[in-house]
Coordinates of C-alpha atoms in Angstrom, one line a residue:
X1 CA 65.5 -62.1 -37.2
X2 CA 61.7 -61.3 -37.8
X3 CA 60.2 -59.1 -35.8
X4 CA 57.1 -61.3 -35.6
X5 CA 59.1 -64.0 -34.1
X6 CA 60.2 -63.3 -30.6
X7 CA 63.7 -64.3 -29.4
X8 CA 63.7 -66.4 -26.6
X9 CA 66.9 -64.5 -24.7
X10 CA 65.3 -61.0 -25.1
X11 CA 62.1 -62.7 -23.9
X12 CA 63.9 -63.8 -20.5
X13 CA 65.5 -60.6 -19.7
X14 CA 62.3 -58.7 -20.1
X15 CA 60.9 -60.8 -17.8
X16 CA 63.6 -60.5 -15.5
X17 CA 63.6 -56.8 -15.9
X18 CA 59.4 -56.8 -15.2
X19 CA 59.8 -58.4 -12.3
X20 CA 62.6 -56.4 -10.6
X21 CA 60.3 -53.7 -11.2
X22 CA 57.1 -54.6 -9.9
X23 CA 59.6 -55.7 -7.1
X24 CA 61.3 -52.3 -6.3
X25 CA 57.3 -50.5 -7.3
X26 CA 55.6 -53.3 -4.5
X27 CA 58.6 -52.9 -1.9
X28 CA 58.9 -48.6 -2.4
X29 CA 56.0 -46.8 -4.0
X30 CA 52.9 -48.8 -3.8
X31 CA 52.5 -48.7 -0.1
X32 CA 52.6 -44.8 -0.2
X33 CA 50.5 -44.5 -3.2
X34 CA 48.0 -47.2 -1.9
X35 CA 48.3 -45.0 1.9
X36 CA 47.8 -41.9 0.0
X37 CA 44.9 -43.0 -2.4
X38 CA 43.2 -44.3 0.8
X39 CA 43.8 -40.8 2.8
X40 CA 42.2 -39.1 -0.4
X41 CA 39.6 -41.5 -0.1
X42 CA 39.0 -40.8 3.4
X43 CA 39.0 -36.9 2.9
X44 CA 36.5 -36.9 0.4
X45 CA 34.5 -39.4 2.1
X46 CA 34.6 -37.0 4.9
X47 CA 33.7 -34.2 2.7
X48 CA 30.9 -35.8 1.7
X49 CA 29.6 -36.7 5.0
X50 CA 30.3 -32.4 5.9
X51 CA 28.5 -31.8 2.8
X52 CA 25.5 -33.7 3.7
X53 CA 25.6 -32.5 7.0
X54 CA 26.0 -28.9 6.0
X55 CA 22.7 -29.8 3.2
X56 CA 21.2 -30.5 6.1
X57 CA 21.6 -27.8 8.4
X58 CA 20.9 -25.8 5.5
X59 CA 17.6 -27.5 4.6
X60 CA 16.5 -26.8 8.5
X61 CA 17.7 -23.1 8.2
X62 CA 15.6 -22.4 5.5
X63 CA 12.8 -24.2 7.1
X64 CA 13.1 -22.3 10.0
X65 CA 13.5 -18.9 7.5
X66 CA 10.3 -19.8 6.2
X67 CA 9.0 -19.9 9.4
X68 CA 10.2 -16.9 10.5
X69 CA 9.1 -15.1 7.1
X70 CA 5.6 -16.6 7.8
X71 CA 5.5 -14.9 11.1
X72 CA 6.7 -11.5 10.0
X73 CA 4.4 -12.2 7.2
X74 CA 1.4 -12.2 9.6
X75 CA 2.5 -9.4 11.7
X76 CA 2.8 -7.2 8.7
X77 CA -0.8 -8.1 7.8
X78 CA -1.6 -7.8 11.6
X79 CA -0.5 -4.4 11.4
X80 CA -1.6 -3.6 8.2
X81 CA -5.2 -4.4 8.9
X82 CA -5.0 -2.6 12.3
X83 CA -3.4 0.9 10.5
X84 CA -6.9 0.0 7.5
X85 CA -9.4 -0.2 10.4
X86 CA -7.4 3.0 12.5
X87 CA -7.8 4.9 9.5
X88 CA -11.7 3.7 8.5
X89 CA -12.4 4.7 11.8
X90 CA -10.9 8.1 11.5
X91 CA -12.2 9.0 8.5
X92 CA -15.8 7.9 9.6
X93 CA -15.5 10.1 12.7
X94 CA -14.3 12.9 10.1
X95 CA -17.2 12.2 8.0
X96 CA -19.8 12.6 11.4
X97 CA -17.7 15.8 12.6
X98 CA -17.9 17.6 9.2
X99 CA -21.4 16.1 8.8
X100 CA -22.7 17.9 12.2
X101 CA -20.8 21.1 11.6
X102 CA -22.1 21.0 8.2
X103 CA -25.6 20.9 9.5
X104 CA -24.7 23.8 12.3
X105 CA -23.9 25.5 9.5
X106 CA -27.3 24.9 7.4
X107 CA -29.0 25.8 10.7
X108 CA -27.0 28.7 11.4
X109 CA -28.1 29.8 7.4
X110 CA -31.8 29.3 8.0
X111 CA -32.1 31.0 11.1
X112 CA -30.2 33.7 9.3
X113 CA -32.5 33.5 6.5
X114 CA -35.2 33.2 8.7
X115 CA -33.8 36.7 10.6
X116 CA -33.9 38.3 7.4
X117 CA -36.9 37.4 5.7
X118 CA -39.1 39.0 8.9
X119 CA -37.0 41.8 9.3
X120 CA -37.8 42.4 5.5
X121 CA -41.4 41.7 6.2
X122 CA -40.8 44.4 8.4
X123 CA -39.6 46.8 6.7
X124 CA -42.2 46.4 4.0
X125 CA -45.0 46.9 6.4
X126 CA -43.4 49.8 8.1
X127 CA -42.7 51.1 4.3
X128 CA -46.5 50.1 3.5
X129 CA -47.8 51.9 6.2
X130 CA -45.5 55.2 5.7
X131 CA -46.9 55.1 2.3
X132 CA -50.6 54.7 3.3
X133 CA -50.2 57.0 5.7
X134 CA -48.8 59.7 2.4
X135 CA -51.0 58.7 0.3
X136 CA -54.0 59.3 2.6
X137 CA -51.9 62.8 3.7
X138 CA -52.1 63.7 -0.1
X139 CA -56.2 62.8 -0.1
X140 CA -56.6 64.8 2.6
X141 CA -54.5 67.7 1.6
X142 CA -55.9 68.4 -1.3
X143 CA -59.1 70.1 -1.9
X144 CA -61.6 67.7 -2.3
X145 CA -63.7 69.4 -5.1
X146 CA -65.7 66.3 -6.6
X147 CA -65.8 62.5 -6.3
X148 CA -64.2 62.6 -10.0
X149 CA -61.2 64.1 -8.8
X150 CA -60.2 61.5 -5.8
X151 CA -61.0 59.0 -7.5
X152 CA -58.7 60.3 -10.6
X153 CA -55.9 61.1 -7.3
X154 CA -56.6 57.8 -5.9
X155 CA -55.7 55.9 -9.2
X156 CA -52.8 58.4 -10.0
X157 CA -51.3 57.7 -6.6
X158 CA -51.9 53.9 -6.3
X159 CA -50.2 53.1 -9.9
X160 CA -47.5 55.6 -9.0
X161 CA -46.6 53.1 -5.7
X162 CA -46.5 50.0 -7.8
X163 CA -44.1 51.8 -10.2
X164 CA -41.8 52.0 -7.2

């Protein structure tokens, strides 16, 4: 026998054999696989149709994130600009308050200058006139011989006093 040549016998049972067990596979386990390929089918179907929903609910909670991050966005500058012109405006009123006392001060100075310059003016002239009046005590103490001599005292005297 050639094993190209198929026997007709062998051919018959084979087919006999095939057919017995597509018979038992229809009657026993293609009903349950078909049910169970068809449950799987179902549950991923329905996973699909939960993921889709959930892609959705997830697509409006981050809309709604956005929105919220917007608004606390806009507060935050809100607040931020308020705390800018709060603190503009208290350094302004800092700048005016040390500005005025500043200038109390420079006032205060002057007059203080001003105090002291005539009290020196008056001492000087109190000290001018106390030395006028020694000089002149000195002329008239002294014997007053000849014009050469005051004249000579007069000089002595008077560059003596600018020396001082």
């Amino acid at each position: 026998m050639s094993l190209l040549t198929p026997n007709p016998g062998l051919i018959f049972w084979m087919l006999v054999v095939f057919l017995m067990v597509v018979f038992i596979l229809a009657k026993y386990a293609w009903k349950p696989i078909i049910k169970g390929l068809k449950d799987r089918e179902n549950e991923i179907q329905g996973a699909l149709d939960l993921a889709e929903r959930t892609k959705a609910e997830m697509l409006q909670l981050k809309s709604d994130n956005e929105k919220l991050v917007a608004e606390a966005n806009a507060i935050r500058d809100k607040i931020l600009r308020d705390a800018k012109d709060a603190s503009d405006r208290m350094v302004i009123e800092a700048k005016d308050k040390a500005a005025a006392e500043g200038q109390k001060m420079i006032d205060g100075a002057r007059e203080t200058i001003r105090n002291e310059q005539h009290a020196a003016i008056a001492k000087m002239r109190k000290e001018v006139a106390t030395l006028s009046l020694e000089i002149a005590e000195k002329v008239l103490s002294r014997e007053l011989k000849d014009k050469e001599s005051q004249e000579q005292l007069i000089a002595d005297l008077a560059s003596s006093a600018r020396m001082n």
